[in-house]
Amino acid sequence: MDFPPNAPTYVPRKGFIYYLDNYVAHFGITPRYLRSVESAIYDLEAEKWQIVVKNMATTDNVIETELYTSRFLVVASGENSQGTIPDIDGLDSYGGECIHSNQYENGRKFRGKDVLVVGCGNSGMEIAYDLWNWGANTSIVVRNPVHVLTKEMVKMAMIMLQYLPRKAVDKITVAISKLKYGKLSKYGIQRPKKGPFHLKETSGRSPVIDVGTISKIKSEEIKVLPGMKCIRDKDIVFTNGETVQFDAIIFATGYKSRVRNWLKECPEKAFRITGKEEMEFTMLDFQEEDCK
């Protein structure tokens, strides 16, 4: 189902929610909200999936269990869905608040506090900017080189990729990014040697789509720090020898797959075809080799 003809190029959050609601109504989909999948087992004899689900929507604090049976199982929750936090010396004894980015709602409760964001991907950069907007004293750990683009640059690159080789598009995009942002290494942000789209294709790493964070980094309203070495109560020691005290740490350090936690059996017959191939027994976003 297409977006309405009057939809803007960059659909805002409310507009996307409106589209999803219309999509559900148009195709007669009946979503089951507040459910947690506990197990999915393929019944070879019946050639059907048996999916056990916990209903988290009950109001009497009694969690009900539901059983769903289907010929097809489509996993569209993303390849990686469980937040990961790196093993850092002293983290267990950290004296402040520590959360993963998947628990972050907004920066309201962090107003006036010293907050460290760990991770310079899109989530980390956007959270750092949101924290600044809420009045937090914000710092961000940037360890790895990263491309910084605007959404307009990405749109232009997507059009160019239809007519030009990727290498040429990478060169043009990086040149425009340099004109826009200047030498970011002065602020602790290194550019990768590989172009943004080469990097995406070969490693899966996406460029950062800047929402305003870079201007705050340049004005030193958001501070860039190197990797963390260890934690001592609220004091965090960095690899450059600097020690800074923080009231909270937000880890925007990625995710790992939870599929193995609930997908109890992986019969070959249930996974003959995956991804964009013609559907017979199909499970999307889950690679065959993960079953072995």
PDB file of N, CA and C in Angstrom, residues 4 18 30 51 104 131 150 156 171 193 226 231 247 256 277 287:
ATOM      1  N   PRO A   4       0.066   8.135   0.867  1.00  0.00           N
ATOM      2  CA  PRO A   4      -0.785   9.063   0.117  1.00  0.00           C
ATOM      3  C   PRO A   4       0.061  10.020  -0.712  1.00  0.00           C
ATOM      4  N   TYR A  18       0.023   6.910  11.421  1.00  0.00           N
ATOM      5  CA  TYR A  18      -1.248   7.015  10.689  1.00  0.00           C
ATOM      6  C   TYR A  18      -1.255   6.040   9.509  1.00  0.00           C
ATOM      7  N   THR A  30      -5.277  -8.237  12.297  1.00  0.00           N
ATOM      8  CA  THR A  30      -5.698  -8.164  13.706  1.00  0.00           C
ATOM      9  C   THR A  30      -4.480  -8.337  14.613  1.00  0.00           C
ATOM     10  N   ILE A  51       3.216 -21.979  18.357  1.00  0.00           N
ATOM     11  CA  ILE A  51       3.848 -20.814  18.976  1.00  0.00           C
ATOM     12  C   ILE A  51       3.188 -20.535  20.320  1.00  0.00           C
ATOM     13  N   TYR A 104      15.677   3.818  26.889  1.00  0.00           N
ATOM     14  CA  TYR A 104      15.644   5.283  26.904  1.00  0.00           C
ATOM     15  C   TYR A 104      14.336   5.790  26.298  1.00  0.00           C
ATOM     16  N   LEU A 131      19.286  14.463  24.868  1.00  0.00           N
ATOM     17  CA  LEU A 131      19.718  14.800  26.232  1.00  0.00           C
ATOM     18  C   LEU A 131      20.099  16.273  26.334  1.00  0.00           C
ATOM     19  N   THR A 150      23.763  13.956   6.052  1.00  0.00           N
ATOM     20  CA  THR A 150      22.406  14.442   6.291  1.00  0.00           C
ATOM     21  C   THR A 150      21.442  13.545   5.528  1.00  0.00           C
ATOM     22  N   MET A 156      20.077  11.929  -2.081  1.00  0.00           N
ATOM     23  CA  MET A 156      20.800  12.203  -3.315  1.00  0.00           C
ATOM     24  C   MET A 156      21.636  10.994  -3.733  1.00  0.00           C
ATOM     25  N   LYS A 171      32.617   8.663  -3.346  1.00  0.00           N
ATOM     26  CA  LYS A 171      33.520   9.812  -3.427  1.00  0.00           C
ATOM     27  C   LYS A 171      32.753  11.126  -3.403  1.00  0.00           C
ATOM     28  N   LYS A 193      38.096   4.885   6.196  1.00  0.00           N
ATOM     29  CA  LYS A 193      38.795   4.895   4.914  1.00  0.00           C
ATOM     30  C   LYS A 193      37.871   4.443   3.785  1.00  0.00           C
ATOM     31  N   PRO A 226      37.043   9.454  24.234  1.00  0.00           N
ATOM     32  CA  PRO A 226      37.474   8.183  23.630  1.00  0.00           C
ATOM     33  C   PRO A 226      36.909   6.992  24.396  1.00  0.00           C
ATOM     34  N   ILE A 231      35.733   1.773  35.404  1.00  0.00           N
ATOM     35  CA  ILE A 231      34.804   2.583  36.188  1.00  0.00           C
ATOM     36  C   ILE A 231      35.124   2.398  37.661  1.00  0.00           C
ATOM     37  N   ASP A 247      26.668  11.010  36.308  1.00  0.00           N
ATOM     38  CA  ASP A 247      25.513  10.548  37.082  1.00  0.00           C
ATOM     39  C   ASP A 247      24.813   9.375  36.411  1.00  0.00           C
ATOM     40  N   LYS A 256      21.861  -7.979  19.993  1.00  0.00           N
ATOM     41  CA  LYS A 256      22.137  -9.332  19.529  1.00  0.00           C
ATOM     42  C   LYS A 256      20.803 -10.053  19.332  1.00  0.00           C
ATOM     43  N   GLU A 277      12.993 -14.940  -1.478  1.00  0.00           N
ATOM     44  CA  GLU A 277      12.663 -16.010  -2.409  1.00  0.00           C
ATOM     45  C   GLU A 277      11.169 -16.317  -2.374  1.00  0.00           C
ATOM     46  N   GLN A 287      18.462 -16.190   9.179  1.00  0.00           N
ATOM     47  CA  GLN A 287      19.281 -16.867   8.191  1.00  0.00           C
ATOM     48  C   GLN A 287      19.338 -18.369   8.446  1.00  0.00           C
TER      49      GLN A 287
END
